[in-house]
PDB file of N, CA, C and O in Angstrom:
ATOM      1  N   MET A   1     112.118 106.048  91.300  1.00  0.00           N
ATOM      2  CA  MET A   1     113.146 106.018  92.960  1.00  0.00           C
ATOM      3  C   MET A   1     112.016 105.637  94.364  1.00  0.00           C
ATOM      4  O   MET A   1     112.464 104.977  95.282  1.00  0.00           O
ATOM      5  N   SER A   2     111.213 106.403  94.394  1.00  0.00           N
ATOM      6  CA  SER A   2     110.325 106.544  95.553  1.00  0.00           C
ATOM      7  C   SER A   2     109.198 105.088  95.389  1.00  0.00           C
ATOM      8  O   SER A   2     108.829 105.186  97.036  1.00  0.00           O
ATOM      9  N   LEU A   3     109.170 104.823  94.609  1.00  0.00           N
ATOM     10  CA  LEU A   3     107.750 103.390  94.628  1.00  0.00           C
ATOM     11  C   LEU A   3     109.134 102.184  94.660  1.00  0.00           C
ATOM     12  O   LEU A   3     108.618 101.752  96.237  1.00  0.00           O
ATOM     13  N   LEU A   4     110.387 102.382  95.471  1.00  0.00           N
ATOM     14  CA  LEU A   4     111.035 101.274  95.449  1.00  0.00           C
ATOM     15  C   LEU A   4     111.613 101.978  97.128  1.00  0.00           C
ATOM     16  O   LEU A   4     111.546 100.845  97.945  1.00  0.00           O
ATOM     17  N   TYR A   5     111.355 103.067  97.428  1.00  0.00           N
ATOM     18  CA  TYR A   5     111.293 103.541  99.151  1.00  0.00           C
ATOM     19  C   TYR A   5     110.380 103.343  99.370  1.00  0.00           C
ATOM     20  O   TYR A   5     110.699 102.686 101.079  1.00  0.00           O
ATOM     21  N   SER A   6     109.035 103.592  99.041  1.00  0.00           N
ATOM     22  CA  SER A   6     108.020 102.959  99.925  1.00  0.00           C
ATOM     23  C   SER A   6     107.538 101.405 100.093  1.00  0.00           C
ATOM     24  O   SER A   6     107.462 101.365 101.075  1.00  0.00           O
ATOM     25  N   LEU A   7     108.026 100.228  99.092  1.00  0.00           N
ATOM     26  CA  LEU A   7     108.438  99.137  99.382  1.00  0.00           C
ATOM     27  C   LEU A   7     109.206  98.932 100.479  1.00  0.00           C
ATOM     28  O   LEU A   7     108.303  97.780 100.902  1.00  0.00           O
ATOM     29  N   LEU A   8     110.431  99.472 100.184  1.00  0.00           N
ATOM     30  CA  LEU A   8     111.338  98.861 101.224  1.00  0.00           C
ATOM     31  C   LEU A   8     111.077  99.469 102.259  1.00  0.00           C
ATOM     32  O   LEU A   8     110.699  98.566 103.364  1.00  0.00           O
ATOM     33  N   ILE A   9     110.434 100.261 102.603  1.00  0.00           N
ATOM     34  CA  ILE A   9     109.878 101.067 103.727  1.00  0.00           C
ATOM     35  C   ILE A   9     108.899 100.394 104.192  1.00  0.00           C
ATOM     36  O   ILE A   9     108.482  99.789 105.800  1.00  0.00           O
ATOM     37  N   GLY A  10     107.735 100.249 104.041  1.00  0.00           N
ATOM     38  CA  GLY A  10     106.547  99.165 103.783  1.00  0.00           C
ATOM     39  C   GLY A  10     106.368  97.753 104.253  1.00  0.00           C
ATOM     40  O   GLY A  10     106.148  97.551 105.296  1.00  0.00           O
ATOM     41  N   ALA A  11     107.630  97.019 103.484  1.00  0.00           N
ATOM     42  CA  ALA A  11     108.453  95.640 104.001  1.00  0.00           C
ATOM     43  C   ALA A  11     108.883  95.918 105.764  1.00  0.00           C
ATOM     44  O   ALA A  11     108.389  94.705 106.202  1.00  0.00           O
ATOM     45  N   ILE A  12     109.475  96.686 105.556  1.00  0.00           N
ATOM     46  CA  ILE A  12     110.298  96.902 107.100  1.00  0.00           C
ATOM     47  C   ILE A  12     109.026  97.201 108.041  1.00  0.00           C
ATOM     48  O   ILE A  12     108.691  96.573 109.249  1.00  0.00           O
ATOM     49  N   ALA A  13     108.372  98.090 107.873  1.00  0.00           N
ATOM     50  CA  ALA A  13     107.352  98.504 109.019  1.00  0.00           C
ATOM     51  C   ALA A  13     106.185  97.507 108.907  1.00  0.00           C
ATOM     52  O   ALA A  13     105.731  96.763 109.951  1.00  0.00           O
ATOM     53  N   GLY A  14     105.676  96.723 107.985  1.00  0.00           N
ATOM     54  CA  GLY A  14     105.390  95.630 108.232  1.00  0.00           C
ATOM     55  C   GLY A  14     105.525  94.522 108.767  1.00  0.00           C
ATOM     56  O   GLY A  14     105.077  93.561 110.051  1.00  0.00           O
ATOM     57  N   TRP A  15     106.776  94.430 108.977  1.00  0.00           N
ATOM     58  CA  TRP A  15     107.893  93.384 109.278  1.00  0.00           C
ATOM     59  C   TRP A  15     107.448  93.421 110.922  1.00  0.00           C
ATOM     60  O   TRP A  15     107.015  92.420 111.835  1.00  0.00           O
ATOM     61  N   LEU A  16     108.197  94.519 110.947  1.00  0.00           N
ATOM     62  CA  LEU A  16     108.235  95.067 112.825  1.00  0.00           C
ATOM     63  C   LEU A  16     106.957  95.158 113.558  1.00  0.00           C
ATOM     64  O   LEU A  16     106.619  94.527 114.242  1.00  0.00           O
ATOM     65  N   ALA A  17     105.623  95.512 112.682  1.00  0.00           N
ATOM     66  CA  ALA A  17     104.407  95.757 113.137  1.00  0.00           C
ATOM     67  C   ALA A  17     103.984  94.238 113.349  1.00  0.00           C
ATOM     68  O   ALA A  17     103.640  93.850 114.643  1.00  0.00           O
ATOM     69  N   GLY A  18     104.371  92.766 112.323  1.00  0.00           N
ATOM     70  CA  GLY A  18     103.697  92.022 113.035  1.00  0.00           C
ATOM     71  C   GLY A  18     104.471  91.033 113.838  1.00  0.00           C
ATOM     72  O   GLY A  18     104.010  90.984 114.950  1.00  0.00           O
ATOM     73  N   LYS A  19     105.858  91.842 114.154  1.00  0.00           N
ATOM     74  CA  LYS A  19     106.792  91.471 115.675  1.00  0.00           C
ATOM     75  C   LYS A  19     106.133  91.977 116.870  1.00  0.00           C
ATOM     76  O   LYS A  19     105.917  91.244 117.676  1.00  0.00           O
ATOM     77  N   LEU A  20     106.009  93.079 116.789  1.00  0.00           N
ATOM     78  CA  LEU A  20     105.245  94.167 117.906  1.00  0.00           C
ATOM     79  C   LEU A  20     103.546  93.272 118.249  1.00  0.00           C
ATOM     80  O   LEU A  20     103.181  93.361 119.070  1.00  0.00           O
ATOM     81  N   MET A  21     102.922  92.832 117.669  1.00  0.00           N
ATOM     82  CA  MET A  21     101.458  92.296 117.574  1.00  0.00           C
ATOM     83  C   MET A  21     101.690  90.729 118.058  1.00  0.00           C
ATOM     84  O   MET A  21     100.712  90.178 118.006  1.00  0.00           O
ATOM     85  N   LYS A  22     102.835  90.779 117.954  1.00  0.00           N
ATOM     86  CA  LYS A  22     103.299  89.191 118.159  1.00  0.00           C
ATOM     87  C   LYS A  22     102.760  87.906 117.489  1.00  0.00           C
ATOM     88  O   LYS A  22     101.966  86.520 117.858  1.00  0.00           O
ATOM     89  N   GLY A  23     102.692  88.656 116.317  1.00  0.00           N
ATOM     90  CA  GLY A  23     102.604  87.664 115.146  1.00  0.00           C
ATOM     91  C   GLY A  23     103.671  87.246 113.648  1.00  0.00           C
ATOM     92  O   GLY A  23     104.464  88.863 114.251  1.00  0.00           O
ATOM     93  N   GLY A  24     103.744  86.754 113.763  1.00  0.00           N
ATOM     94  CA  GLY A  24     105.156  86.653 112.456  1.00  0.00           C
ATOM     95  C   GLY A  24     104.753  87.505 110.802  1.00  0.00           C
ATOM     96  O   GLY A  24     105.393  87.457 110.531  1.00  0.00           O
ATOM     97  N   GLY A  25     103.354  87.980 111.184  1.00  0.00           N
ATOM     98  CA  GLY A  25     102.597  88.618 110.067  1.00  0.00           C
ATOM     99  C   GLY A  25     102.258  87.995 108.912  1.00  0.00           C
ATOM    100  O   GLY A  25     101.562  86.623 109.016  1.00  0.00           O
ATOM    101  N   PHE A  26     102.496  88.110 107.540  1.00  0.00           N
ATOM    102  CA  PHE A  26     101.450  87.458 106.606  1.00  0.00           C
ATOM    103  C   PHE A  26     102.051  87.318 105.413  1.00  0.00           C
ATOM    104  O   PHE A  26     101.553  87.082 104.365  1.00  0.00           O
ATOM    105  N   GLY A  27     103.354  87.027 105.707  1.00  0.00           N
ATOM    106  CA  GLY A  27     104.308  86.791 104.409  1.00  0.00           C
ATOM    107  C   GLY A  27     104.584  87.958 103.863  1.00  0.00           C
ATOM    108  O   GLY A  27     104.287  89.269 104.104  1.00  0.00           O
ATOM    109  N   LEU A  28     105.516  87.969 103.134  1.00  0.00           N
ATOM    110  CA  LEU A  28     106.611  89.142 102.472  1.00  0.00           C
ATOM    111  C   LEU A  28     105.730  90.254 101.430  1.00  0.00           C
ATOM    112  O   LEU A  28     105.597  91.776 102.019  1.00  0.00           O
ATOM    113  N   LEU A  29     104.975  89.517 100.945  1.00  0.00           N
ATOM    114  CA  LEU A  29     103.790  90.714 100.179  1.00  0.00           C
ATOM    115  C   LEU A  29     103.022  91.109 100.647  1.00  0.00           C
ATOM    116  O   LEU A  29     102.442  92.514 100.363  1.00  0.00           O
ATOM    117  N   LEU A  30     101.878  90.183 101.660  1.00  0.00           N
ATOM    118  CA  LEU A  30     101.120  91.358 102.720  1.00  0.00           C
ATOM    119  C   LEU A  30     101.201  92.375 103.850  1.00  0.00           C
ATOM    120  O   LEU A  30     101.176  92.799 104.074  1.00  0.00           O
ATOM    121  N   ASN A  31     102.616  92.077 104.251  1.00  0.00           N
ATOM    122  CA  ASN A  31     103.838  92.520 105.343  1.00  0.00           C
ATOM    123  C   ASN A  31     103.632  94.134 104.188  1.00  0.00           C
ATOM    124  O   ASN A  31     103.642  95.009 105.210  1.00  0.00           O
ATOM    125  N   ILE A  32     104.083  93.970 103.230  1.00  0.00           N
ATOM    126  CA  ILE A  32     104.577  94.424 102.421  1.00  0.00           C
ATOM    127  C   ILE A  32     103.648  96.149 102.620  1.00  0.00           C
ATOM    128  O   ILE A  32     103.208  97.119 102.448  1.00  0.00           O
ATOM    129  N   VAL A  33     102.163  95.478 101.969  1.00  0.00           N
ATOM    130  CA  VAL A  33     100.914  95.896 101.445  1.00  0.00           C
ATOM    131  C   VAL A  33     100.506  96.723 103.019  1.00  0.00           C
ATOM    132  O   VAL A  33      99.867  97.830 103.060  1.00  0.00           O
ATOM    133  N   ILE A  34     100.539  95.677 104.078  1.00  0.00           N
ATOM    134  CA  ILE A  34     100.639  96.542 105.827  1.00  0.00           C
ATOM    135  C   ILE A  34     100.964  97.511 105.669  1.00  0.00           C
ATOM    136  O   ILE A  34     100.458  98.620 106.461  1.00  0.00           O
ATOM    137  N   GLY A  35     102.325  97.484 105.623  1.00  0.00           N
ATOM    138  CA  GLY A  35     103.515  98.398 105.813  1.00  0.00           C
ATOM    139  C   GLY A  35     103.155  99.277 105.140  1.00  0.00           C
ATOM    140  O   GLY A  35     102.915 100.752 106.128  1.00  0.00           O
ATOM    141  N   ILE A  36     102.851  99.463 104.119  1.00  0.00           N
ATOM    142  CA  ILE A  36     102.191 100.409 103.375  1.00  0.00           C
ATOM    143  C   ILE A  36     101.288 101.047 103.713  1.00  0.00           C
ATOM    144  O   ILE A  36     101.147 102.735 104.024  1.00  0.00           O
ATOM    145  N   ILE A  37     100.326 100.626 104.018  1.00  0.00           N
ATOM    146  CA  ILE A  37      98.806 101.313 104.596  1.00  0.00           C
ATOM    147  C   ILE A  37      98.873 102.014 106.178  1.00  0.00           C
ATOM    148  O   ILE A  37      98.352 102.634 105.787  1.00  0.00           O
ATOM    149  N   GLY A  38      99.805 100.932 106.502  1.00  0.00           N
ATOM    150  CA  GLY A  38     100.071 101.425 107.778  1.00  0.00           C
ATOM    151  C   GLY A  38     100.802 103.289 108.054  1.00  0.00           C
ATOM    152  O   GLY A  38     100.454 103.368 108.428  1.00  0.00           O
ATOM    153  N   GLY A  39     101.463 103.387 106.973  1.00  0.00           N
ATOM    154  CA  GLY A  39     102.477 104.281 107.042  1.00  0.00           C
ATOM    155  C   GLY A  39     101.679 105.369 106.836  1.00  0.00           C
ATOM    156  O   GLY A  39     101.604 106.661 107.118  1.00  0.00           O
ATOM    157  N   ILE A  40     100.120 104.966 105.679  1.00  0.00           N
ATOM    158  CA  ILE A  40      99.242 106.367 105.300  1.00  0.00           C
ATOM    159  C   ILE A  40      98.464 106.091 106.615  1.00  0.00           C
ATOM    160  O   ILE A  40      98.046 107.787 107.090  1.00  0.00           O
ATOM    161  N   VAL A  41      98.268 104.961 107.464  1.00  0.00           N
ATOM    162  CA  VAL A  41      97.347 105.450 108.714  1.00  0.00           C
ATOM    163  C   VAL A  41      97.345 106.166 109.988  1.00  0.00           C
ATOM    164  O   VAL A  41      97.313 106.643 110.124  1.00  0.00           O
ATOM    165  N   GLY A  42      99.238 106.191 109.868  1.00  0.00           N
ATOM    166  CA  GLY A  42     100.041 106.068 110.684  1.00  0.00           C
ATOM    167  C   GLY A  42     100.227 108.264 110.609  1.00  0.00           C
ATOM    168  O   GLY A  42     100.152 108.785 111.461  1.00  0.00           O
ATOM    169  N   ASN A  43     100.659 108.573 109.324  1.00  0.00           N
ATOM    170  CA  ASN A  43     100.692 109.865 108.923  1.00  0.00           C
ATOM    171  C   ASN A  43      98.922 110.209 109.283  1.00  0.00           C
ATOM    172  O   ASN A  43      99.393 111.265 109.718  1.00  0.00           O
ATOM    173  N   TRP A  44      97.735 109.807 109.040  1.00  0.00           N
ATOM    174  CA  TRP A  44      96.782 110.356 109.267  1.00  0.00           C
ATOM    175  C   TRP A  44      96.514 110.630 110.207  1.00  0.00           C
ATOM    176  O   TRP A  44      96.169 111.537 111.263  1.00  0.00           O
ATOM    177  N   LEU A  45      97.051 109.402 111.078  1.00  0.00           N
ATOM    178  CA  LEU A  45      96.553 109.270 112.822  1.00  0.00           C
ATOM    179  C   LEU A  45      97.624 110.188 113.675  1.00  0.00           C
ATOM    180  O   LEU A  45      96.808 111.547 114.543  1.00  0.00           O
ATOM    181  N   PHE A  46      98.891 110.749 113.453  1.00  0.00           N
ATOM    182  CA  PHE A  46      99.284 111.346 114.125  1.00  0.00           C
ATOM    183  C   PHE A  46      99.684 112.879 114.028  1.00  0.00           C
ATOM    184  O   PHE A  46      99.533 113.977 114.366  1.00  0.00           O
ATOM    185  N   THR A  47      98.992 113.320 112.623  1.00  0.00           N
ATOM    186  CA  THR A  47      98.128 114.799 111.871  1.00  0.00           C
ATOM    187  C   THR A  47      97.176 115.022 113.152  1.00  0.00           C
ATOM    188  O   THR A  47      97.034 115.726 113.244  1.00  0.00           O
ATOM    189  N   LYS A  48      96.599 113.836 112.900  1.00  0.00           N
ATOM    190  CA  LYS A  48      94.860 114.114 113.777  1.00  0.00           C
ATOM    191  C   LYS A  48      95.067 114.689 115.475  1.00  0.00           C
ATOM    192  O   LYS A  48      95.057 115.264 116.085  1.00  0.00           O
ATOM    193  N   LEU A  49      96.241 113.797 115.863  1.00  0.00           N
ATOM    194  CA  LEU A  49      96.510 114.137 117.047  1.00  0.00           C
ATOM    195  C   LEU A  49      97.806 115.226 117.136  1.00  0.00           C
ATOM    196  O   LEU A  49      98.493 114.938 118.431  1.00  0.00           O
ATOM    197  N   ASN A  50      98.374 115.539 116.242  1.00  0.00           N
ATOM    198  CA  ASN A  50      99.288 116.654 116.878  1.00  0.00           C
ATOM    199  C   ASN A  50     100.628 116.242 116.649  1.00  0.00           C
ATOM    200  O   ASN A  50     101.463 116.902 118.075  1.00  0.00           O
ATOM    201  N   ILE A  51     101.116 115.308 116.558  1.00  0.00           N
ATOM    202  CA  ILE A  51     101.722 114.228 117.026  1.00  0.00           C
ATOM    203  C   ILE A  51     102.986 114.339 115.845  1.00  0.00           C
ATOM    204  O   ILE A  51     102.963 114.263 115.035  1.00  0.00           O
ATOM    205  N   SER A  52     104.303 114.811 116.308  1.00  0.00           N
ATOM    206  CA  SER A  52     105.756 115.333 115.362  1.00  0.00           C
ATOM    207  C   SER A  52     106.812 113.778 115.673  1.00  0.00           C
ATOM    208  O   SER A  52     107.216 113.825 116.982  1.00  0.00           O
ATOM    209  N   LEU A  53     106.709 112.656 114.906  1.00  0.00           N
ATOM    210  CA  LEU A  53     108.044 111.915 115.054  1.00  0.00           C
ATOM    211  C   LEU A  53     108.936 112.700 114.310  1.00  0.00           C
ATOM    212  O   LEU A  53     109.081 112.988 113.681  1.00  0.00           O
ATOM    213  N   MET A  54     110.524 111.865 114.502  1.00  0.00           N
ATOM    214  CA  MET A  54     111.443 111.907 114.140  1.00  0.00           C
ATOM    215  C   MET A  54     112.157 111.446 112.810  1.00  0.00           C
ATOM    216  O   MET A  54     110.843 110.913 112.011  1.00  0.00           O
ATOM    217  N   GLY A  55     112.125 112.481 111.730  1.00  0.00           N
ATOM    218  CA  GLY A  55     112.079 112.789 110.364  1.00  0.00           C
ATOM    219  C   GLY A  55     113.247 111.564 109.339  1.00  0.00           C
ATOM    220  O   GLY A  55     113.522 110.991 110.444  1.00  0.00           O
ATOM    221  N   GLY A  56     113.144 111.619 108.425  1.00  0.00           N
ATOM    222  CA  GLY A  56     114.202 110.488 107.665  1.00  0.00           C
ATOM    223  C   GLY A  56     113.414 109.550 107.654  1.00  0.00           C
ATOM    224  O   GLY A  56     112.354 108.723 107.779  1.00  0.00           O
ATOM    225  N   VAL A  57     114.362 108.143 107.487  1.00  0.00           N
ATOM    226  CA  VAL A  57     113.936 106.758 106.964  1.00  0.00           C
ATOM    227  C   VAL A  57     113.158 105.858 108.505  1.00  0.00           C
ATOM    228  O   VAL A  57     112.226 105.394 108.660  1.00  0.00           O
ATOM    229  N   ILE A  58     113.583 106.511 109.824  1.00  0.00           N
ATOM    230  CA  ILE A  58     113.473 105.931 110.702  1.00  0.00           C
ATOM    231  C   ILE A  58     112.278 106.482 111.462  1.00  0.00           C
ATOM    232  O   ILE A  58     111.508 105.893 111.768  1.00  0.00           O
ATOM    233  N   GLY A  59     112.109 107.930 111.258  1.00  0.00           N
ATOM    234  CA  GLY A  59     110.582 108.233 111.293  1.00  0.00           C
ATOM    235  C   GLY A  59     109.412 107.830 110.514  1.00  0.00           C
ATOM    236  O   GLY A  59     108.371 106.811 111.370  1.00  0.00           O
ATOM    237  N   ASP A  60     109.854 107.286 109.245  1.00  0.00           N
ATOM    238  CA  ASP A  60     109.239 106.762 108.262  1.00  0.00           C
ATOM    239  C   ASP A  60     108.590 105.427 109.250  1.00  0.00           C
ATOM    240  O   ASP A  60     107.502 104.510 108.733  1.00  0.00           O
ATOM    241  N   ILE A  61     109.760 104.659 109.523  1.00  0.00           N
ATOM    242  CA  ILE A  61     109.205 103.166 109.945  1.00  0.00           C
ATOM    243  C   ILE A  61     108.890 103.106 110.512  1.00  0.00           C
ATOM    244  O   ILE A  61     107.823 102.118 111.110  1.00  0.00           O
ATOM    245  N   LEU A  62     108.839 103.847 111.803  1.00  0.00           N
ATOM    246  CA  LEU A  62     108.368 104.134 112.794  1.00  0.00           C
ATOM    247  C   LEU A  62     106.791 104.613 112.690  1.00  0.00           C
ATOM    248  O   LEU A  62     105.638 103.493 112.898  1.00  0.00           O
ATOM    249  N   THR A  63     106.210 105.505 112.012  1.00  0.00           N
ATOM    250  CA  THR A  63     104.941 105.613 111.868  1.00  0.00           C
ATOM    251  C   THR A  63     104.393 104.038 110.913  1.00  0.00           C
ATOM    252  O   THR A  63     103.371 104.222 111.378  1.00  0.00           O
ATOM    253  N   GLY A  64     105.264 104.250 109.719  1.00  0.00           N
ATOM    254  CA  GLY A  64     104.506 102.833 109.077  1.00  0.00           C
ATOM    255  C   GLY A  64     104.451 101.069 110.085  1.00  0.00           C
ATOM    256  O   GLY A  64     103.199 101.063 110.407  1.00  0.00           O
ATOM    257  N   ALA A  65     104.893 100.820 110.862  1.00  0.00           N
ATOM    258  CA  ALA A  65     104.937  99.922 112.024  1.00  0.00           C
ATOM    259  C   ALA A  65     104.096 100.195 112.628  1.00  0.00           C
ATOM    260  O   ALA A  65     102.996  99.510 113.170  1.00  0.00           O
ATOM    261  N   ILE A  66     103.937 101.444 113.674  1.00  0.00           N
ATOM    262  CA  ILE A  66     102.807 101.812 114.161  1.00  0.00           C
ATOM    263  C   ILE A  66     101.083 101.755 113.748  1.00  0.00           C
ATOM    264  O   ILE A  66     100.497 101.714 113.775  1.00  0.00           O
ATOM    265  N   GLY A  67     101.078 102.863 112.544  1.00  0.00           N
ATOM    266  CA  GLY A  67     100.397 102.322 111.787  1.00  0.00           C
ATOM    267  C   GLY A  67      99.757 100.689 110.926  1.00  0.00           C
ATOM    268  O   GLY A  67      98.703 100.557 111.652  1.00  0.00           O
ATOM    269  N   ALA A  68     100.593 100.365 111.024  1.00  0.00           N
ATOM    270  CA  ALA A  68     100.361  99.359 110.798  1.00  0.00           C
ATOM    271  C   ALA A  68      99.990  97.974 111.705  1.00  0.00           C
ATOM    272  O   ALA A  68      99.597  97.218 111.659  1.00  0.00           O
ATOM    273  N   SER A  69     100.353  98.485 113.261  1.00  0.00           N
ATOM    274  CA  SER A  69      99.762  97.539 114.556  1.00  0.00           C
ATOM    275  C   SER A  69      98.432  98.248 114.409  1.00  0.00           C
ATOM    276  O   SER A  69      97.483  97.085 115.271  1.00  0.00           O
ATOM    277  N   VAL A  70      97.914  99.530 114.479  1.00  0.00           N
ATOM    278  CA  VAL A  70      96.842  99.558 114.430  1.00  0.00           C
ATOM    279  C   VAL A  70      96.127  98.539 113.756  1.00  0.00           C
ATOM    280  O   VAL A  70      94.516  98.285 114.106  1.00  0.00           O
ATOM    281  N   ILE A  71      96.532  98.534 112.190  1.00  0.00           N
ATOM    282  CA  ILE A  71      95.460  97.865 111.106  1.00  0.00           C
ATOM    283  C   ILE A  71      95.595  96.694 112.332  1.00  0.00           C
ATOM    284  O   ILE A  71      94.394  96.107 111.931  1.00  0.00           O
ATOM    285  N   LEU A  72      96.770  95.631 112.446  1.00  0.00           N
ATOM    286  CA  LEU A  72      96.805  94.273 112.735  1.00  0.00           C
ATOM    287  C   LEU A  72      95.381  94.392 113.985  1.00  0.00           C
ATOM    288  O   LEU A  72      95.038  93.258 113.888  1.00  0.00           O
ATOM    289  N   PHE A  73      95.862  95.486 115.170  1.00  0.00           N
ATOM    290  CA  PHE A  73      95.294  95.988 116.408  1.00  0.00           C
ATOM    291  C   PHE A  73      93.504  95.118 115.825  1.00  0.00           C
ATOM    292  O   PHE A  73      92.409  94.660 116.468  1.00  0.00           O
ATOM    293  N   VAL A  74      93.020  96.141 114.787  1.00  0.00           N
ATOM    294  CA  VAL A  74      91.716  96.127 114.587  1.00  0.00           C
ATOM    295  C   VAL A  74      91.211  95.321 113.948  1.00  0.00           C
ATOM    296  O   VAL A  74      90.395  94.674 114.047  1.00  0.00           O
ATOM    297  N   ALA A  75      92.460  94.801 113.022  1.00  0.00           N
ATOM    298  CA  ALA A  75      91.810  93.450 112.597  1.00  0.00           C
ATOM    299  C   ALA A  75      91.829  91.943 113.335  1.00  0.00           C
ATOM    300  O   ALA A  75      90.963  90.855 113.330  1.00  0.00           O
ATOM    301  N   GLY A  76      92.226  91.786 114.169  1.00  0.00           N
ATOM    302  CA  GLY A  76      92.585  90.950 115.308  1.00  0.00           C
ATOM    303  C   GLY A  76      91.057  91.642 116.241  1.00  0.00           C
ATOM    304  O   GLY A  76      90.351  89.979 116.704  1.00  0.00           O
ATOM    305  N   LEU A  77      90.731  92.183 116.563  1.00  0.00           N
ATOM    306  CA  LEU A  77      89.335  92.765 116.908  1.00  0.00           C
ATOM    307  C   LEU A  77      87.983  92.059 116.119  1.00  0.00           C
ATOM    308  O   LEU A  77      87.014  91.083 116.862  1.00  0.00           O
ATOM    309  N   PHE A  78      88.331  91.816 114.662  1.00  0.00           N
ATOM    310  CA  PHE A  78      87.724  91.411 113.615  1.00  0.00           C
ATOM    311  C   PHE A  78      87.646  89.726 113.566  1.00  0.00           C
ATOM    312  O   PHE A  78      86.422  89.130 113.242  1.00  0.00           O
ATOM    313  N   LYS A  79      88.615  89.189 114.040  1.00  0.00           N
ATOM    314  CA  LYS A  79      89.263  87.609 113.582  1.00  0.00           C
ATOM    315  C   LYS A  79      88.543  86.936 115.154  1.00  0.00           C
ATOM    316  O   LYS A  79      88.169  86.167 114.567  1.00  0.00           O
ATOM    317  N   LYS A  80      88.299  87.386 116.136  1.00  0.00           N
ATOM    318  CA  LYS A  80      87.718  86.861 116.900  1.00  0.00           C
ATOM    319  C   LYS A  80      86.295  86.640 117.233  1.00  0.00           C
ATOM    320  O   LYS A  80      85.631  86.002 116.707  1.00  0.00           O
TER     321      LYS A  80
END
């Protein structure tokens, strides 16, 4: 069940990050991957900065979306 939860949260976070970064994302599969990696990056980043978002599903989505946005921003720097 946790795999399904991670995939669902990753898909939503990846889609949201694509919208926040003024892009349509990279398709469902890559949005899921970027969202999951973004969740890991977001958790790491917030831990280092001593920031705590709300808990639960909304907090997980926000953390994943912010982390995925960071990934997309860095990828955009290399794309240019």
